[in-house]
mmCIF file of C-alpha atoms and ligand atoms in Angstrom:
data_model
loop_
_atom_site.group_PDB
_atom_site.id
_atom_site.type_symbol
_atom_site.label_atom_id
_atom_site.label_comp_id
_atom_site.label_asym_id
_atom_site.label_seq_id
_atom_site.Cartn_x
_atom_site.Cartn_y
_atom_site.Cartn_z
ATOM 1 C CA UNK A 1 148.154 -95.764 257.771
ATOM 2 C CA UNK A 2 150.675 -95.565 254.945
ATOM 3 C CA UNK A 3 149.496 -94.516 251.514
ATOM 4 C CA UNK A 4 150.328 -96.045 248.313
ATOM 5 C CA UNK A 5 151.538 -92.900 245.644
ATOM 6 C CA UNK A 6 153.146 -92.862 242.355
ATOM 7 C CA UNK A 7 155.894 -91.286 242.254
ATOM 8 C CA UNK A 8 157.219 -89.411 239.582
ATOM 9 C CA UNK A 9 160.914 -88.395 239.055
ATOM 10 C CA UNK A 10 163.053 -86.998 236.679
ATOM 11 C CA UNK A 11 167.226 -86.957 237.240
ATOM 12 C CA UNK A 12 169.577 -89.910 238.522
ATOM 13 C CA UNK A 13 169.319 -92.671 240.588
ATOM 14 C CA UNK A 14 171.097 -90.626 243.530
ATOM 15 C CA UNK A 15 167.458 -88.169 243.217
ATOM 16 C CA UNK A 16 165.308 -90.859 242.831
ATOM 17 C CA UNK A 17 166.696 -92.492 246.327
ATOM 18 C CA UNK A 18 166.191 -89.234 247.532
ATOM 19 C CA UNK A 19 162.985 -88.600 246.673
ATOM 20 C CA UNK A 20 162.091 -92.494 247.760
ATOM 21 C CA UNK A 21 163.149 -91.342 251.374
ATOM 22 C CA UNK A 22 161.336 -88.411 251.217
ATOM 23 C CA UNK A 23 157.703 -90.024 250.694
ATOM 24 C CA UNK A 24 158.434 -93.220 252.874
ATOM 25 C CA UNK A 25 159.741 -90.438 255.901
ATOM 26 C CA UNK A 26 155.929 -88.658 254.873
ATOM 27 C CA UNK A 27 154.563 -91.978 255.579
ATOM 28 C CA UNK A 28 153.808 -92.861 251.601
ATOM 29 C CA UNK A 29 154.934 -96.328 250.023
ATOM 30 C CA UNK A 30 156.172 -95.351 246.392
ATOM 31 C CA UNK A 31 154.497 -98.097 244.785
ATOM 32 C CA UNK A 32 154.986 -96.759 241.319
ATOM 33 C CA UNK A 33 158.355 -94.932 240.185
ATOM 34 C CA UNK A 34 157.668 -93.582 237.288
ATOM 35 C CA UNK A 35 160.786 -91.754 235.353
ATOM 36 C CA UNK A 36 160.544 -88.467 233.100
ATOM 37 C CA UNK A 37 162.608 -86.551 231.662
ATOM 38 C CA UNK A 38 161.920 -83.069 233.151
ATOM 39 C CA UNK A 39 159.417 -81.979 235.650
ATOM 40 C CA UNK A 40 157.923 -78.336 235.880
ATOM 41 C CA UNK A 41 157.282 -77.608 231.722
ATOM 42 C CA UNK A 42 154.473 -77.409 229.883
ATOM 43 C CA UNK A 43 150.654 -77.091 231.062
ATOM 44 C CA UNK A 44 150.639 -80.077 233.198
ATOM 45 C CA UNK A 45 154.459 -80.060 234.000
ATOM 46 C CA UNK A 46 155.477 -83.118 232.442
ATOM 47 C CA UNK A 47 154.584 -83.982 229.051
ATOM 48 C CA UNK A 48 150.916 -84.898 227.533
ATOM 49 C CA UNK A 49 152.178 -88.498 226.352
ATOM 50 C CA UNK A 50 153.794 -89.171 229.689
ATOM 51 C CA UNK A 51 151.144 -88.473 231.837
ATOM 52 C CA UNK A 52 148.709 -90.520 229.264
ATOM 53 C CA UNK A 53 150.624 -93.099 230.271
ATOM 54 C CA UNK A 54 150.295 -92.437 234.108
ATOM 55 C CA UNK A 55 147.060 -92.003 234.267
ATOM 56 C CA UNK A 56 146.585 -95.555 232.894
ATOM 57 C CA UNK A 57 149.210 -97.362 235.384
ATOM 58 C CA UNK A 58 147.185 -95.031 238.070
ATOM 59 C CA UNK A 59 144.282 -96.727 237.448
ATOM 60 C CA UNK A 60 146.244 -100.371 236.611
ATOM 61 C CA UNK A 61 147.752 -99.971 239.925
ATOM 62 C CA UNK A 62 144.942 -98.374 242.093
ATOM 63 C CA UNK A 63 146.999 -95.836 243.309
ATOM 64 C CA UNK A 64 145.071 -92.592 244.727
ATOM 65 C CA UNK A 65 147.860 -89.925 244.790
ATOM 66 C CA UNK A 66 150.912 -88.773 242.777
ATOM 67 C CA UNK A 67 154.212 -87.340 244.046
ATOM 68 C CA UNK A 68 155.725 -84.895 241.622
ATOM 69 C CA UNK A 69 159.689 -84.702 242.693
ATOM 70 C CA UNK A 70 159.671 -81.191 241.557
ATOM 71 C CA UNK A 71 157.869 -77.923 241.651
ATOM 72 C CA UNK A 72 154.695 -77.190 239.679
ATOM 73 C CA UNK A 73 152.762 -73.874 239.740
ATOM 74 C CA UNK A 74 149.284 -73.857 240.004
ATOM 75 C CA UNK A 75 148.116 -73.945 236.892
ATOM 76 C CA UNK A 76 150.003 -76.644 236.135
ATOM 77 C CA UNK A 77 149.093 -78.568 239.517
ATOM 78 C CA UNK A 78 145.398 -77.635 238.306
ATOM 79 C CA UNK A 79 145.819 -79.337 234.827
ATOM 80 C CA UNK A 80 147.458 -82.254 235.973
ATOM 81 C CA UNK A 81 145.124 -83.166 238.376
ATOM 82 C CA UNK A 82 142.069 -82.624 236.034
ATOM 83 C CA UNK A 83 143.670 -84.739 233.504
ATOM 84 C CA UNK A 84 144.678 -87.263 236.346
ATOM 85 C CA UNK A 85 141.538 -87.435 237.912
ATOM 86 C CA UNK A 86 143.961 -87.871 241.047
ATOM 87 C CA UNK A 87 145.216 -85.921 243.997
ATOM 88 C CA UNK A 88 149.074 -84.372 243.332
ATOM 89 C CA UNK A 89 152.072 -82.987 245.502
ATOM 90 C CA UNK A 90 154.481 -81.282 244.436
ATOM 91 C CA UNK A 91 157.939 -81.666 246.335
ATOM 92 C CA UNK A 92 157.608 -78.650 248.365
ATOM 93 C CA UNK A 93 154.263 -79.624 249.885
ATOM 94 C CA UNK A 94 156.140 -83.448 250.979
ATOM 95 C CA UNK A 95 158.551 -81.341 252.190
ATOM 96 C CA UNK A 96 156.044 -79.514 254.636
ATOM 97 C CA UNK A 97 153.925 -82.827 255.125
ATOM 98 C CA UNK A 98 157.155 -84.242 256.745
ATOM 99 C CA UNK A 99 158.051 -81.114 259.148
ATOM 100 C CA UNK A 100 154.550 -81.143 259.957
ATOM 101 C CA UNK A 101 154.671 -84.784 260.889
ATOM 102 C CA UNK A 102 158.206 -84.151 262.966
ATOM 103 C CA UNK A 103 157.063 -80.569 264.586
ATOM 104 C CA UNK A 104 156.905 -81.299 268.191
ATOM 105 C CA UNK A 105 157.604 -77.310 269.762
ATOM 106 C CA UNK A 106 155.204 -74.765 269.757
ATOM 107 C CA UNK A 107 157.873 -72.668 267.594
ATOM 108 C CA UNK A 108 158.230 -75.425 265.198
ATOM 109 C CA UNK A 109 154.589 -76.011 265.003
ATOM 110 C CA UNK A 110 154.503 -72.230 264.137
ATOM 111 C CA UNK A 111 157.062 -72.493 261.830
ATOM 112 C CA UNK A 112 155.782 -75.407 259.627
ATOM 113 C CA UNK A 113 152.210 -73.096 259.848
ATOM 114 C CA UNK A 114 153.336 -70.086 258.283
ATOM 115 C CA UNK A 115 155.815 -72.168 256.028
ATOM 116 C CA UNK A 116 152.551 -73.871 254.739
ATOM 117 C CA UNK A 117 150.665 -70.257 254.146
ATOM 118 C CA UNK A 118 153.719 -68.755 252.214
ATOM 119 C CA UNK A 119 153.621 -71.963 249.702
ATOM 120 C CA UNK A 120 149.878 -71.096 249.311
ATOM 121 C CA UNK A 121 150.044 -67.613 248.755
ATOM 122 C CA UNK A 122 151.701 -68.079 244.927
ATOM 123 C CA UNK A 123 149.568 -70.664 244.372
ATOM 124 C CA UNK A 124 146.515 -69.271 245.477
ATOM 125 C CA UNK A 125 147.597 -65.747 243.769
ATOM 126 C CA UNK A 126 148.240 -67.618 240.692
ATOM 127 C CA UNK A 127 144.487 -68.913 240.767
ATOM 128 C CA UNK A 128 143.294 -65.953 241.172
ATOM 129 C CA UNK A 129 145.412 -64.540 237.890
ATOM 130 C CA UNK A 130 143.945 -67.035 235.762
ATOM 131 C CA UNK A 131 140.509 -67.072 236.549
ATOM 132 C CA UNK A 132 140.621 -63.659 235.701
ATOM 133 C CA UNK A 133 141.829 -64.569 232.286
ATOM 134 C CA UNK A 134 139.175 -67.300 232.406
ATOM 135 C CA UNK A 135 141.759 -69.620 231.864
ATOM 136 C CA UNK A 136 140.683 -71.620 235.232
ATOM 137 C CA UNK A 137 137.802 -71.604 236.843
ATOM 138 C CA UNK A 138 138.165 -70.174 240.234
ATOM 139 C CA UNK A 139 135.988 -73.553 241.188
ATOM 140 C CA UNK A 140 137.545 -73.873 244.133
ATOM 141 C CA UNK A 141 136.288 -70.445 245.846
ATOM 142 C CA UNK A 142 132.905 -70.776 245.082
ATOM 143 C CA UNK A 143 131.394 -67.733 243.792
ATOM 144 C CA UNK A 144 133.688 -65.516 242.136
ATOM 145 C CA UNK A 145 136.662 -62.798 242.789
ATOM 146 C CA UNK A 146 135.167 -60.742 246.407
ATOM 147 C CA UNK A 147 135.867 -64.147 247.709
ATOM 148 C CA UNK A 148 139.119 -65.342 246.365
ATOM 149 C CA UNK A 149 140.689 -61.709 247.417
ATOM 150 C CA UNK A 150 139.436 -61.794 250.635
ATOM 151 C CA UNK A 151 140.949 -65.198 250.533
ATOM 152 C CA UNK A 152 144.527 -64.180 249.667
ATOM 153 C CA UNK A 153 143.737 -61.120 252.475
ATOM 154 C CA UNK A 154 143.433 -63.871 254.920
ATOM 155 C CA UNK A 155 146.235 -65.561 253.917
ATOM 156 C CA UNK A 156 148.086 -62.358 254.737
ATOM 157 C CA UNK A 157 146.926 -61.645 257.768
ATOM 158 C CA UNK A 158 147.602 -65.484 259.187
ATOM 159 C CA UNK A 159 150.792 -64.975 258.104
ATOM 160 C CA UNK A 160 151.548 -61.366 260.073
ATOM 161 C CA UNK A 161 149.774 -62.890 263.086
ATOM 162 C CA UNK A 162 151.854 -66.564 262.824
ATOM 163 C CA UNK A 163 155.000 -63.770 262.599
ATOM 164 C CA UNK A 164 153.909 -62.012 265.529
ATOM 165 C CA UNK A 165 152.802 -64.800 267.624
ATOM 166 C CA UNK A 166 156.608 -67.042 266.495
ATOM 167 C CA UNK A 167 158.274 -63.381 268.174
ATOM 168 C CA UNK A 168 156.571 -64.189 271.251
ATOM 169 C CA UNK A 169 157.343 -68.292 271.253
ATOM 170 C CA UNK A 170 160.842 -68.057 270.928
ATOM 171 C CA UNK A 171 161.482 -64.816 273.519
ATOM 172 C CA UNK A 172 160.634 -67.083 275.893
ATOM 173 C CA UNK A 173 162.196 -70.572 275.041
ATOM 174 C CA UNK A 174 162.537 -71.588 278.453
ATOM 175 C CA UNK A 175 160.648 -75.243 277.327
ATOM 176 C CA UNK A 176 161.789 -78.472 277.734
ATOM 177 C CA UNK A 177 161.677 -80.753 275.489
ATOM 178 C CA UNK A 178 162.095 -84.163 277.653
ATOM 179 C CA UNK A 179 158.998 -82.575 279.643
ATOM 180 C CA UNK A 180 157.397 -82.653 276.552
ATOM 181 C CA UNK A 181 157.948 -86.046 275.889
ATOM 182 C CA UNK A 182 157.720 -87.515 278.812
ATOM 183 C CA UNK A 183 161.073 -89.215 278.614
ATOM 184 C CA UNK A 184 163.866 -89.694 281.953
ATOM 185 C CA UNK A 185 166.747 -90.719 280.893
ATOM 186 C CA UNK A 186 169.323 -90.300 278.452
ATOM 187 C CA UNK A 187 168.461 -89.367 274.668
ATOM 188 C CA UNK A 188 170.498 -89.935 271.684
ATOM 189 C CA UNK A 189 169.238 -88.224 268.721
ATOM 190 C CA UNK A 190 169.974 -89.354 265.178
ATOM 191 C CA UNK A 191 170.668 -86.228 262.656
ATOM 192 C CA UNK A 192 172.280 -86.454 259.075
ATOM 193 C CA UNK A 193 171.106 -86.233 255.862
ATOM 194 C CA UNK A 194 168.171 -88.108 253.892
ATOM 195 C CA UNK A 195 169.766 -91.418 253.036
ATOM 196 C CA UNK A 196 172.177 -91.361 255.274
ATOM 197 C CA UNK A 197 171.394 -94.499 257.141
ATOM 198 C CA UNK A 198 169.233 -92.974 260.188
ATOM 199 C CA UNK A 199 166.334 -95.403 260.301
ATOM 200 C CA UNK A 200 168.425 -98.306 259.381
ATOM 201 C CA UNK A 201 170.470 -97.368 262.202
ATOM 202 C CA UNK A 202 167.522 -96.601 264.760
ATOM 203 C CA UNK A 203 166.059 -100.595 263.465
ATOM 204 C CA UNK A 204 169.245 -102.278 264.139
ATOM 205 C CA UNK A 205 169.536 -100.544 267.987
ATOM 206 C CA UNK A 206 166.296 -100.940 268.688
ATOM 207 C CA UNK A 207 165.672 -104.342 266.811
ATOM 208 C CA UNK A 208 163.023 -106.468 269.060
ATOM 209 C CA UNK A 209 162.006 -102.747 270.803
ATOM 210 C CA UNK A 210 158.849 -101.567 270.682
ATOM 211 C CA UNK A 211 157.942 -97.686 270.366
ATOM 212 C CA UNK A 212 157.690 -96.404 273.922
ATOM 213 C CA UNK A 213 153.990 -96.491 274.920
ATOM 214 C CA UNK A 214 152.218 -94.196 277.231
ATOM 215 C CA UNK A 215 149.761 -91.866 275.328
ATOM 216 C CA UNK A 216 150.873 -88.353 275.449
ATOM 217 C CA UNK A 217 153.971 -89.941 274.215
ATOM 218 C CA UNK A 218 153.328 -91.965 271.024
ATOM 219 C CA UNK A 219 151.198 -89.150 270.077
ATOM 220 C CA UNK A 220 154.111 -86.729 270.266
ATOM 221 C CA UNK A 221 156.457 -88.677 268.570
ATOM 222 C CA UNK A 222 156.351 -92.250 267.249
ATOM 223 C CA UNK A 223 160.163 -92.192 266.441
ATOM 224 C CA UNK A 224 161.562 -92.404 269.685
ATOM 225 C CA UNK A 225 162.407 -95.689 271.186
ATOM 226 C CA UNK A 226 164.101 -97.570 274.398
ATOM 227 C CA UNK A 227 167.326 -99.230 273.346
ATOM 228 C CA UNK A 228 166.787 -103.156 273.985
ATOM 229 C CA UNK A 229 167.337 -104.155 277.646
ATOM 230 C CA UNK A 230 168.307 -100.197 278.705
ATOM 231 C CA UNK A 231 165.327 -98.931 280.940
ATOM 232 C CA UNK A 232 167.246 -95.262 280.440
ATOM 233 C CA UNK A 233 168.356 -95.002 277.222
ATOM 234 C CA UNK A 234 165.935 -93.644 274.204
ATOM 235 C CA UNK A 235 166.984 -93.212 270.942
ATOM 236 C CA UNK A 236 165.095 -90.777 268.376
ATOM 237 C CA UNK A 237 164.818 -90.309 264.145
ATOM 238 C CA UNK A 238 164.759 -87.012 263.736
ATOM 239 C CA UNK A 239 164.058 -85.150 260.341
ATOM 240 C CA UNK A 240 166.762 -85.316 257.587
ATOM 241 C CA UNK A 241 168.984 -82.896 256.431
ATOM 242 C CA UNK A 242 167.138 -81.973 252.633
ATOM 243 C CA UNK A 243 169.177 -81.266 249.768
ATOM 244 C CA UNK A 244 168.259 -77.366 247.398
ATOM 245 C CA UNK A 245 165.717 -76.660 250.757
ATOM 246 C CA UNK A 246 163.821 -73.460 249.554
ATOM 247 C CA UNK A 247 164.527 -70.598 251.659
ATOM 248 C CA UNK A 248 161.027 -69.945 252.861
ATOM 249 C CA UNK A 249 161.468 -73.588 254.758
ATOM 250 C CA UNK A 250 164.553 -73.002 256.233
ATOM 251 C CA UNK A 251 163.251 -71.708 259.315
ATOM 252 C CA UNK A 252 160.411 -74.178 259.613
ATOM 253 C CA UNK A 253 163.446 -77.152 259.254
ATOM 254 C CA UNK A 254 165.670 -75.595 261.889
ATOM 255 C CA UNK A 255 163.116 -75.048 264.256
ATOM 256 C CA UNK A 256 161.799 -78.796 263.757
ATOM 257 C CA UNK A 257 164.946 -80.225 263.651
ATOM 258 C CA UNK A 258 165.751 -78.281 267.008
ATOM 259 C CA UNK A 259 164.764 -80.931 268.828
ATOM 260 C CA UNK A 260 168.419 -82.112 268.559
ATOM 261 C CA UNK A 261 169.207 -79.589 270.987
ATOM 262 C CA UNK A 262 167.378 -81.308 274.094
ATOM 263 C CA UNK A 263 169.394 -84.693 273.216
ATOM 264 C CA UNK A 264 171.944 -85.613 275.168
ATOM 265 C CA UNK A 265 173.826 -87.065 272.702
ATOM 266 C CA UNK A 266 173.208 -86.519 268.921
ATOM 267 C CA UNK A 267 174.709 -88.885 266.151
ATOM 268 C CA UNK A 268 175.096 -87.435 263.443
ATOM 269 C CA UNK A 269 174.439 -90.068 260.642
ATOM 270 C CA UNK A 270 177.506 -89.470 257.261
ATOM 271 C CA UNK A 271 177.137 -91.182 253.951
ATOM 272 C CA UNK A 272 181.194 -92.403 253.347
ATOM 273 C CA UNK A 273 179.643 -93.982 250.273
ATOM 274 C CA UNK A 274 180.300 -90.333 248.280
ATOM 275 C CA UNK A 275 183.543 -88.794 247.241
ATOM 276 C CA UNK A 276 185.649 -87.057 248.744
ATOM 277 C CA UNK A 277 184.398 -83.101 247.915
ATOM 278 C CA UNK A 278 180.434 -84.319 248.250
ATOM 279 C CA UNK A 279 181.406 -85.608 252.025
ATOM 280 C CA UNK A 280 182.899 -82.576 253.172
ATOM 281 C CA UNK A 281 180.665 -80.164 251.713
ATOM 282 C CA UNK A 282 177.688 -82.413 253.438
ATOM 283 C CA UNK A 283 179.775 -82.458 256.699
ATOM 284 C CA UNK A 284 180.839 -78.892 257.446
ATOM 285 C CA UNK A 285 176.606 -78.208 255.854
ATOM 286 C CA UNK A 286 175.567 -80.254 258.586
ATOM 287 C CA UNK A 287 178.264 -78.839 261.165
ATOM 288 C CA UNK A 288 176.878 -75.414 260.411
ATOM 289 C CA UNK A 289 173.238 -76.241 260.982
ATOM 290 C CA UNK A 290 174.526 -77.806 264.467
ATOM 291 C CA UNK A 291 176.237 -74.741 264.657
ATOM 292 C CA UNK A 292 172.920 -72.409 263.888
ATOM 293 C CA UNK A 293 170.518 -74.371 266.012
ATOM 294 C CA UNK A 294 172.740 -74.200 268.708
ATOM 295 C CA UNK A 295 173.990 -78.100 269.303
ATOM 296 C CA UNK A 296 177.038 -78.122 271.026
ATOM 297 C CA UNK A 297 180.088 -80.152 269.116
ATOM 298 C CA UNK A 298 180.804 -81.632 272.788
ATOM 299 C CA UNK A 299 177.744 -84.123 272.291
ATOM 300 C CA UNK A 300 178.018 -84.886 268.976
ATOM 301 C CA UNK A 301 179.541 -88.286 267.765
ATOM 302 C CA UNK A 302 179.928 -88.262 264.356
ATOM 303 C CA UNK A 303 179.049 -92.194 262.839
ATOM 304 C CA UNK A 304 180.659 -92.950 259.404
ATOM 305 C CA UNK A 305 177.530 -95.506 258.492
ATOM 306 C CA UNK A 306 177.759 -97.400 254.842
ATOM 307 C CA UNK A 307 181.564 -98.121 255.542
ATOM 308 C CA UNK A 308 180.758 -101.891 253.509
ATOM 309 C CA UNK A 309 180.969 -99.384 250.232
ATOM 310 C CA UNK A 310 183.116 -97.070 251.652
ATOM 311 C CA UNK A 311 184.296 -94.864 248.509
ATOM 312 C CA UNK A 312 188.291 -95.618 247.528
ATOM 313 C CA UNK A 313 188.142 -91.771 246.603
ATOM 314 C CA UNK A 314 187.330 -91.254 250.261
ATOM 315 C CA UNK A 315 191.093 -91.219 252.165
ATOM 316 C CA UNK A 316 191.534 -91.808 255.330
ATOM 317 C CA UNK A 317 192.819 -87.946 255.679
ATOM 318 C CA UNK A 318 189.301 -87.102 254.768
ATOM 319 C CA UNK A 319 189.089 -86.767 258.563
ATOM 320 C CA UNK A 320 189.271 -83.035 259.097
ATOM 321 C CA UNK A 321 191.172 -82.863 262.317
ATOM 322 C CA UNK A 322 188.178 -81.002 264.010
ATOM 323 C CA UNK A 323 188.650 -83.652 267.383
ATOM 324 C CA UNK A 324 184.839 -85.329 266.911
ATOM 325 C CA UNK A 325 184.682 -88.515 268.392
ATOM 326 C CA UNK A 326 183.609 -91.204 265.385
ATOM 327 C CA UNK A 327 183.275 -94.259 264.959
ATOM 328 C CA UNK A 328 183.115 -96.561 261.102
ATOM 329 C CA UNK A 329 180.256 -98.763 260.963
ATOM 330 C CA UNK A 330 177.723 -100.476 258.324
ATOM 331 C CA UNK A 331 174.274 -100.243 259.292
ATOM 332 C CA UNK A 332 173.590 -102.599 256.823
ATOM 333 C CA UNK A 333 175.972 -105.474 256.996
ATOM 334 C CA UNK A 334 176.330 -104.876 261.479
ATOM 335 C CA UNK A 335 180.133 -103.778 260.987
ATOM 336 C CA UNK A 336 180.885 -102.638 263.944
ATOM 337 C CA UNK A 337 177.182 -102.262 265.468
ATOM 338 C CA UNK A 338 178.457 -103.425 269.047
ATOM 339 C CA UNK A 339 181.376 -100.837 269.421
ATOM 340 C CA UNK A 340 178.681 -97.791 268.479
ATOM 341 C CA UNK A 341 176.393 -99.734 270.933
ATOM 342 C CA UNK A 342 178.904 -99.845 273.377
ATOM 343 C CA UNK A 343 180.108 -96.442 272.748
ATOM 344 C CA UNK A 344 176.124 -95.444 273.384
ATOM 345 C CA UNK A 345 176.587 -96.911 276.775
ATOM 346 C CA UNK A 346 179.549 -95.767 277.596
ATOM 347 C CA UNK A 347 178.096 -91.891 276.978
ATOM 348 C CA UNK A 348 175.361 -92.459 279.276
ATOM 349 C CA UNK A 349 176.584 -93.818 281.662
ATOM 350 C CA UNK A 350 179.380 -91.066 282.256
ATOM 351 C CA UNK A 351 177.137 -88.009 281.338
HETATM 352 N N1 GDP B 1 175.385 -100.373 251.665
HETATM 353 C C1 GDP B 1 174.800 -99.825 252.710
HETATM 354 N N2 GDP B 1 173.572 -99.274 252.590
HETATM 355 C C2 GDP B 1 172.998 -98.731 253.684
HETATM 356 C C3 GDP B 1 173.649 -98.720 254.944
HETATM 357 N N3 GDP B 1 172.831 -98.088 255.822
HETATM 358 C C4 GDP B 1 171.720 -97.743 255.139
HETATM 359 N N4 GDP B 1 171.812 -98.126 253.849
HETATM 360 C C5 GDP B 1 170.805 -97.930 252.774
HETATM 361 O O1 GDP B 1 170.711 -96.532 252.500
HETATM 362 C C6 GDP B 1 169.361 -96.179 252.172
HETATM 363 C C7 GDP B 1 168.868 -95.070 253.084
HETATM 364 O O2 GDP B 1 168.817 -95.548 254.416
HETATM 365 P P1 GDP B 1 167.813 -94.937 255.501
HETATM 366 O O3 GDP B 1 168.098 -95.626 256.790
HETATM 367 O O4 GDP B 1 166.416 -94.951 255.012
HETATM 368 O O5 GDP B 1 168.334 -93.417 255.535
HETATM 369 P P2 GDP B 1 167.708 -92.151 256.286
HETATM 370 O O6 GDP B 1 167.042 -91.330 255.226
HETATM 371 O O7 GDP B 1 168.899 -91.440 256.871
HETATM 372 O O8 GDP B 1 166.766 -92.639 257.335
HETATM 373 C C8 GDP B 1 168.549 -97.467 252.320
HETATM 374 O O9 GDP B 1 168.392 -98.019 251.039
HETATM 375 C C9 GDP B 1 169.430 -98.354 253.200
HETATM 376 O O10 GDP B 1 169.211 -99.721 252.961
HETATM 377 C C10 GDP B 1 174.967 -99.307 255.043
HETATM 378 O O11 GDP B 1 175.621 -99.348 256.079
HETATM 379 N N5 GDP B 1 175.471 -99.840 253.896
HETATM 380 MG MG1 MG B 2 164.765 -92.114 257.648
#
């Protein structure tokens, strides 16, 4: 199921994880990470020698796709993947891959469709500009420029309709999500950012658990699980809060993420790895989004997860006397795994 890319990365280690995250939460294994300096420049958006050189660990390494953590335009895309021989994403289109893997609402569905038609229209404008310079071949539409601009027309008119039709969906939000996925009992939803901890924490609850079986349901969502030994209690991975989202995706995250909204009880996942400034800016981002999507701060138990390299910067004051409930732990080393589980009990068994 899982597909082997290369991916390549300019920046730090801290965008590197990110990016890692990213393509394993697409369902990719980043076989290959292969550093450059800049993404984006030049025809084929990173550099002739450097992409020599990936196109011979490409083959070295039989890997059939390449993950560019950064934005290309189409021309670029177009070279590269000439030159590659190989398939290419840019970050953008992961980005959509993994809301359209976590859509589960009609609205979000919606949402991730005409987020996927407003990345295309650029591109496919962009095409269309250089095959009339003849600097491209407009290959890809067949037979020439009636077709590619009734092509971008299309494109237009998906996108009015999707507009129209995501009116409608959410006047009418009386759905329920449990319904949806067949669950009764009590959900805990895990929210934070990307590299937070989330699916380390979901593995350790749900260690020896299968994924809950029963058709309709697996097919919904293959992140949601029984906690061990608690016939009533499901747990969910939910998307990740992404760092510099572009705005045309904002709507298509909230509206996957809202999911959230149904739990009963949503963790929300902290990193108290960073400083000080970088954890409140990421906590009052992510109290806002709870805010936007309409999660009430009564269910919400904030976990302080990677607390084995807790950061010295981070004081103890850090905790912004907002009245959360929270609770230290390390996913990692089990710190403190039983009082969370506990804690998990204790919510639903007094909701
Ligand atoms: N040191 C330490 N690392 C952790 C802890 N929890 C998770 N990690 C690491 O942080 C990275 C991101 O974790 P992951 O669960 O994939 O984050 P997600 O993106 O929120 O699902 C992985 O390399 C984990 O091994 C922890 O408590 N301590
Ligand atoms: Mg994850």
């Amino acid at each position: 199921m899982s597909q082997d890319i290369a991916l390549v990365t300019d920046g730090n280690e801290f965008i590197r994880d990110e990016a890692k995250e990213l393509a394993i939460s697409a369902g990719y294994v980043p076989k290959l990470i292969f550093q450059v300096k800049r993404t984006g420049l030049g025809r084929m958006g990173i550099s002739e020698g450097k992409a020599i050189e990936l196109k011979a660990e490409l083959a070295a390494q039989n890997i059939g796709k390449v993950l560019i953590n950064g934005m290309l335009n189409a021309g670029q895309m177009f070279n590269l993947t000439s030159f590659l021989e190989t398939e290419a994403i840019d970050r953008q289109k992961l980005i959509l891959e993994i809301f359209a893997k976590r859509a589960i609402t009609p609205e979000a569905k919606l949402q991730v469709r005409l987020a996927e038609l407003k990345y295309q229209l650029p591109r496919v404008k962009e095409n269309v500009r250089l095959s009339k310079k003849g600097e491209q071949p407009a290959g890809m539409f067949g037979s020439g420029r009636y077709d590619i601009d009734k092509y971008v027309m299309s494109i237009k008119e998906q996108i009015n309709s999707l507009n129209k039709k995501i009116k409608a969906v959410s006047d009418r939000r009386s759905f329920q999500m449990k319904e949806r996925l067949k669950v009764k009992g009590f959900v805990i939803s895990l929210a934070g950012y990307t590299g937070s901890g989330k699916t380390t924490i979901f593995n350790r609850l749900t260690a020896e658990t299968k994924p809950v079986t029963g058709r309709p349901f697996t097919t919904l969502s293959p992140t949601i699980r029984r906690l061990p030994g608690k016939e009533d209690i499901f747990i969910s991975d939910t998307v990740g809060f992404i760092e510099g989202i572009p705005h045309y995706l904002v709507e298509a995250f909230k509206s996957t993420l809202a999911e959230i909204t149904y739990a009963d009880l949503v963790l929300l996942v902290t990193d108290v790895s960073v400083d000080q400034r970088e954890f409140i800016r990421r906590y009052n981002a992510s109290m806002k989004t709870f805010t936007e999507i309409g999660v009430s701060m009564d269910k919400v138990l904030v976990v302080e997860n990677k607390y084995d390299i807790s950061n010295p910067s981070l004081s103890e004051e850090r905790m912004i006397r907002d009245g959360m409930a929270r609770v230290k732990i390390s996913a990692k080393t089990g710190y403190n795994m039983n009082v969370l589980m506990n804690m998990l009990e204790g919510f639903a068994h007094n909701r």
